Coordinates of C-alpha atoms in Angstrom, one line a residue:
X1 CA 0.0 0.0 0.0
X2 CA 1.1 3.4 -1.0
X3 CA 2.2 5.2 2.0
X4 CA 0.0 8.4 1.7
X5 CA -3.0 5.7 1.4
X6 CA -1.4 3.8 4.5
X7 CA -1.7 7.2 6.9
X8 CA -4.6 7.8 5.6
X9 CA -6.4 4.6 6.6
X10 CA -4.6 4.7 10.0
X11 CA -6.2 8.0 10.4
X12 CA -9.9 6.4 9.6
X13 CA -9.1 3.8 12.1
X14 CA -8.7 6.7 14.4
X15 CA -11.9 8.7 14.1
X16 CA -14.0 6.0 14.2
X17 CA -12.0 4.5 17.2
X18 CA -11.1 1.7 16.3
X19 CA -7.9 -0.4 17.3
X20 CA -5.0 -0.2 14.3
X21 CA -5.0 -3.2 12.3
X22 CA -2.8 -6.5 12.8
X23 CA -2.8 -9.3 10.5
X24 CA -5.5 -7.9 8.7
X25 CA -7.9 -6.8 11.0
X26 CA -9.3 -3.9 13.0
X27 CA -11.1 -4.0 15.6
X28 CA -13.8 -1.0 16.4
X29 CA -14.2 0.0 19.9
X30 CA -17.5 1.1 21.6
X31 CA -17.2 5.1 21.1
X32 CA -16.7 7.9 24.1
X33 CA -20.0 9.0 25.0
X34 CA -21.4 11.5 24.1
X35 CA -22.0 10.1 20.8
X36 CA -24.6 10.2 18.0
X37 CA -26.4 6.8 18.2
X38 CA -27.3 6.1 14.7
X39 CA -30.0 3.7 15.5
X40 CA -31.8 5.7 18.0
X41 CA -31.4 8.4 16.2
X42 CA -29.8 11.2 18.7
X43 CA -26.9 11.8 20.7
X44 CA -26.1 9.4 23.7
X45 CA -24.8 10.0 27.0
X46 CA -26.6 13.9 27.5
X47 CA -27.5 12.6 31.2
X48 CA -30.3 14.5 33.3
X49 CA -30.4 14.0 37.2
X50 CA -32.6 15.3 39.8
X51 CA -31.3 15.2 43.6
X52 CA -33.8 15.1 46.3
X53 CA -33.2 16.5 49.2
X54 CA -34.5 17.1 53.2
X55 CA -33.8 20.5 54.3
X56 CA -35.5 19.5 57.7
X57 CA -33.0 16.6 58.5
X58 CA -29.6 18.4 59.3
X59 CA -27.7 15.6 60.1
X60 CA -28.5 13.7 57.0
X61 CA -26.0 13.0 54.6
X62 CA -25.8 15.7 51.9
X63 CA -25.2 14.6 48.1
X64 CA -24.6 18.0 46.7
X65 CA -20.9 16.9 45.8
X66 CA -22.1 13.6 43.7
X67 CA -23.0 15.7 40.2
X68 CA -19.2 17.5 40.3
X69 CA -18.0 14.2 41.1
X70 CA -19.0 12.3 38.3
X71 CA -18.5 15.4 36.0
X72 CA -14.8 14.9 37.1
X73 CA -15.4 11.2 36.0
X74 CA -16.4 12.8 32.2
X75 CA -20.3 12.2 32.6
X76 CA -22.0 14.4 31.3
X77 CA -25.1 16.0 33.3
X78 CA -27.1 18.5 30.7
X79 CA -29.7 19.2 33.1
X80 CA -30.0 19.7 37.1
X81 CA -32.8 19.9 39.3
X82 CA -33.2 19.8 43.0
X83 CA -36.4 19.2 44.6
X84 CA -37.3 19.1 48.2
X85 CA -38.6 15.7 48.8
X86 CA -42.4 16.7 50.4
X87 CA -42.5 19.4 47.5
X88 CA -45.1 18.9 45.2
X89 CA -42.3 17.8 42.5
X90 CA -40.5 16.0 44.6
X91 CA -43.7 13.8 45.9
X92 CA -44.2 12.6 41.9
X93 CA -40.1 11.7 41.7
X94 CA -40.6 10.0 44.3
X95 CA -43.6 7.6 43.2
X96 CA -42.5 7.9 40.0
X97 CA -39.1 6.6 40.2
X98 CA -39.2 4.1 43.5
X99 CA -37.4 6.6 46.0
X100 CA -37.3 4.6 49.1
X101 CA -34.5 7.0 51.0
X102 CA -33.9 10.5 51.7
X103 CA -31.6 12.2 50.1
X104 CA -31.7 10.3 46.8
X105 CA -30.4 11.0 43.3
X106 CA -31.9 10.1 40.0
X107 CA -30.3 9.5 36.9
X108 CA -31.6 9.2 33.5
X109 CA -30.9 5.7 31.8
X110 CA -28.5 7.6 29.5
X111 CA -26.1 7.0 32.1
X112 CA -25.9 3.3 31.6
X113 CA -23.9 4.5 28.1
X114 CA -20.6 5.1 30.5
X115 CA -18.4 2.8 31.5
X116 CA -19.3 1.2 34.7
X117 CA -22.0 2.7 35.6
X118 CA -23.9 -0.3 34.9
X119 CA -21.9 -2.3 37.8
X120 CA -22.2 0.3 40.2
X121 CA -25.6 1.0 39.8
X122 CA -26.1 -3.2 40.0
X123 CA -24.0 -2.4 43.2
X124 CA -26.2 0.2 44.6
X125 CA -28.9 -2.4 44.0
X126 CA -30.6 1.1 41.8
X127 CA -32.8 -0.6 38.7
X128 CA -34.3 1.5 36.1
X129 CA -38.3 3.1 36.6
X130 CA -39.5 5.0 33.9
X131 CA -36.1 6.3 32.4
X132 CA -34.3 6.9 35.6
X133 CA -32.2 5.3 38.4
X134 CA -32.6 6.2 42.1
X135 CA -29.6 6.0 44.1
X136 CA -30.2 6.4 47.4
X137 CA -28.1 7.0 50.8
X138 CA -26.2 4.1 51.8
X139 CA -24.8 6.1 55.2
X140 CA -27.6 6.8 58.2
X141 CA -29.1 9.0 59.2
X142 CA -31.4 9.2 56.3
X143 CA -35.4 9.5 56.3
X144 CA -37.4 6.2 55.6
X145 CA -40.2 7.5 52.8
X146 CA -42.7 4.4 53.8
X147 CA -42.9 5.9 57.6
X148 CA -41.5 9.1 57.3
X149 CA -39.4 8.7 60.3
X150 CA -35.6 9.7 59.9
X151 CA -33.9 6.2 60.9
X152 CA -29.9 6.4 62.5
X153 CA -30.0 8.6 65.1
X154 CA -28.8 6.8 68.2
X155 CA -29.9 7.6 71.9
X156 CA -26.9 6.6 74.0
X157 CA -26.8 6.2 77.6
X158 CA -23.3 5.6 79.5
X159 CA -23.6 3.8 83.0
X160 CA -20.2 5.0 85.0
X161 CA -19.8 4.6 88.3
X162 CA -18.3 7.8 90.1
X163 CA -16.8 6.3 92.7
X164 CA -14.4 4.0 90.4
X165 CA -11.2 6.3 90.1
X166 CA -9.1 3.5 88.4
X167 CA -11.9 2.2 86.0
X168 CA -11.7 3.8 82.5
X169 CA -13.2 7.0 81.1
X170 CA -16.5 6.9 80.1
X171 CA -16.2 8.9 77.1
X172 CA -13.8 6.9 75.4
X173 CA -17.2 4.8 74.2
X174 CA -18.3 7.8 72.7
X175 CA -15.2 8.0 70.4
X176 CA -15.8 4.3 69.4
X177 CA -18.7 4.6 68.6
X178 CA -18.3 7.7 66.7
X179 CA -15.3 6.1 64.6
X180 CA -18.6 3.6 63.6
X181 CA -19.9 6.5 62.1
X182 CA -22.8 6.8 64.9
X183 CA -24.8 9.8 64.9
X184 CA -26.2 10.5 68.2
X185 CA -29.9 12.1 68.7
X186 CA -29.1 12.3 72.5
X187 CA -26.6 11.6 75.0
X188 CA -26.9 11.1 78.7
X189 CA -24.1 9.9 81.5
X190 CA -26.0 8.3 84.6
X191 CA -23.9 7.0 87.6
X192 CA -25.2 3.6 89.0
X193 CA -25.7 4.8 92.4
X194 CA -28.7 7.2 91.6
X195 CA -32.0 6.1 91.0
X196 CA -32.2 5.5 87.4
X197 CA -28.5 4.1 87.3
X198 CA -29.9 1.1 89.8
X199 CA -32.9 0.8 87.4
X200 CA -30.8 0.0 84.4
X201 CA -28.3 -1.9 86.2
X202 CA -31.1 -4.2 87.7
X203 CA -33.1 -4.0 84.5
X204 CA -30.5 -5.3 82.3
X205 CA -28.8 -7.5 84.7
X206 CA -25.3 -5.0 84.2
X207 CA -22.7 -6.9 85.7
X208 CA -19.5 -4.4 84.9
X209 CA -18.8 -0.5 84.5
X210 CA -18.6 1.6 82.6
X211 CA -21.1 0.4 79.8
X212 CA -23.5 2.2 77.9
X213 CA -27.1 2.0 76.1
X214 CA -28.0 2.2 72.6
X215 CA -31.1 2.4 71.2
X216 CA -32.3 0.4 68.5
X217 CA -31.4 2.9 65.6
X218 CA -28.0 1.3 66.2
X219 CA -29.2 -1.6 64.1
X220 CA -28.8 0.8 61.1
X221 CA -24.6 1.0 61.4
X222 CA -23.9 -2.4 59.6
X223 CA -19.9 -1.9 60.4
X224 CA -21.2 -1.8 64.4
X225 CA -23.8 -4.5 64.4
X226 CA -21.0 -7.0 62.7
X227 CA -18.9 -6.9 65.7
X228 CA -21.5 -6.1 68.1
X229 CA -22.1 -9.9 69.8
X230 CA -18.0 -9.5 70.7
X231 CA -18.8 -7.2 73.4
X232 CA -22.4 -6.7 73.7
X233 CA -26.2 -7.8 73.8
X234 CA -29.2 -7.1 72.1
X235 CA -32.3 -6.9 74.9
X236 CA -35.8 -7.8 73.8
X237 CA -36.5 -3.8 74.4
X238 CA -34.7 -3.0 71.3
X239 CA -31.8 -1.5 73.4
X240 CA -28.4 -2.6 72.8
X241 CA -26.4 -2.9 76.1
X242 CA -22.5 -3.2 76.2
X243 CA -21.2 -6.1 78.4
X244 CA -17.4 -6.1 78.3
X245 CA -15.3 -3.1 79.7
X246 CA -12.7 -5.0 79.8
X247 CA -11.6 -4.6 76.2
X248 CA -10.6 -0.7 77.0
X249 CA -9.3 -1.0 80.4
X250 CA -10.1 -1.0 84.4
X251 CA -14.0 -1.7 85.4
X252 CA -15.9 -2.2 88.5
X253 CA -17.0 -5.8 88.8
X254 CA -20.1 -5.6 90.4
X255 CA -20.8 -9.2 91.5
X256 CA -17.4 -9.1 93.3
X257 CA -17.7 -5.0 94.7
X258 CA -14.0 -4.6 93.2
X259 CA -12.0 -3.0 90.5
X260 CA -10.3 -5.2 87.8
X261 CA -7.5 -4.1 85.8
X262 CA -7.3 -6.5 82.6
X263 CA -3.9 -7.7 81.2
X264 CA -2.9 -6.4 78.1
X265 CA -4.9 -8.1 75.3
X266 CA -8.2 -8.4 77.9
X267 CA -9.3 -11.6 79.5

């Protein structure tokens, strides 16, 4: 082949992006969207998304990063909305697309035209309802749309008892917990010599402080409820109760009215 003819072919196999040829053949790769789809009959990969979000839940997750993000990643979005999910449009995404979590994102199907998206939307366990994809939340607190209710926000209660100078620090549970990613709706420290202190202690048969409460929003922190039957219970009142000090340091053994200073590693 004449070499002006030889560039010129390489240069086809270029713009319709194809792989050069060996031994005779070339292989075309699926184009860079956004691309003209010939069969459909427009251009591919103009991706629309709508984010709904809860002004009223402060604590909630914000996705107002995720559109920049996958931008960055080369999608692109040609059209944004937000809607506030009890707003009139936001009530119709949500029926219309199978919203089950607030905040949410919806992406048009044109998405699926990028590379991966299809696996992480299979991921994200997000299926297509009339032209879009909702992804929703994975990280509590978010707010349940069948009830309503914001789900993940923890009531914790740590049981200390004041009179233990050797045992622990109560508040290093707090910063476990928080490393779960726990968001807390309240907090409350209670020493088991006041009223309410005996009450739990008797209630939940507390055999060693400190220990703490949680409520049953706890169930929501997947990373916390893996480990959780290590060093804990959960009681037929939906609280979870901590059982064993001994993994952070001294603790008042109740049975035996004394303090117990565990040997490195626990026992």
């Amino acid at each position: 082949m004449e070499p002006k003819k030889a560039e010129q072919l390489k240069n086809y196999w270029k713009r319709v992006n194809a792989v050069e040829p060996a031994e005779g053949k070339a292989v075309v790769q699926p184009p860079v969207p956004p691309y003209f789809d010939l069969a459909q009959g427009k251009v591919a990969g103009l991706v629309k998304l709508v984010s709904l979000t809860d002004d009223a839940c402060t604590q909630c997750l914000k996705l107002d990063d995720v559109a920049a993000i996958l931008e960055g990643a080369g999608i692109k979005i040609v059209d944004k909305q937000v809607q506030a999910y009890d707003s009139p449009e936001g009530k119709a995404s949500i029926e219309g697309f199978g919203v089950t979590r607030i905040p949410a994102l919806l992406l048009s199907k044109d998405v699926m035209v990028y590379e991966g998206m299809a696996e992480q939307l299979k991921a994200l366990n997000s299926v297509e309802k009339n032209g879009y994809y909702a992804v929703h939340s994975t990280i509590p607190p978010y707010r349940e749309v069948a009830s309503n209710q914001v789900k993940g926000l923890v009531e914790v209660i740590y049981l200390t008892d004041e009179s233990c100078k050797e045992c622990f620090d109560v508040q290093v549970n707090k910063q476990v917990l928080q490393r779960f990613g726990l968001v807390f709706a309240s907090e409350k420290t209670v020493d088991i010599a006041s009223k309410e202190g005996k009450e739990l202690v008797n209630r939940y048969n507390l055999t060693k402080v400190p220990a703490f409460l949680m409520s049953g929003e706890a169930k929501e922190y997947a990373s916390l409820n893996s480990v959780w039957k290590q060093v804990g219970t959960v009681e037929g009142s939906g609280w979870d109760v901590f059982r064993k000090p001994e993994v952070f340091g001294a603790y008042k053994d109740l049975e035996k009215k004394l303090v117990v200073t565990p040997q490195q590693g626990g026992q």
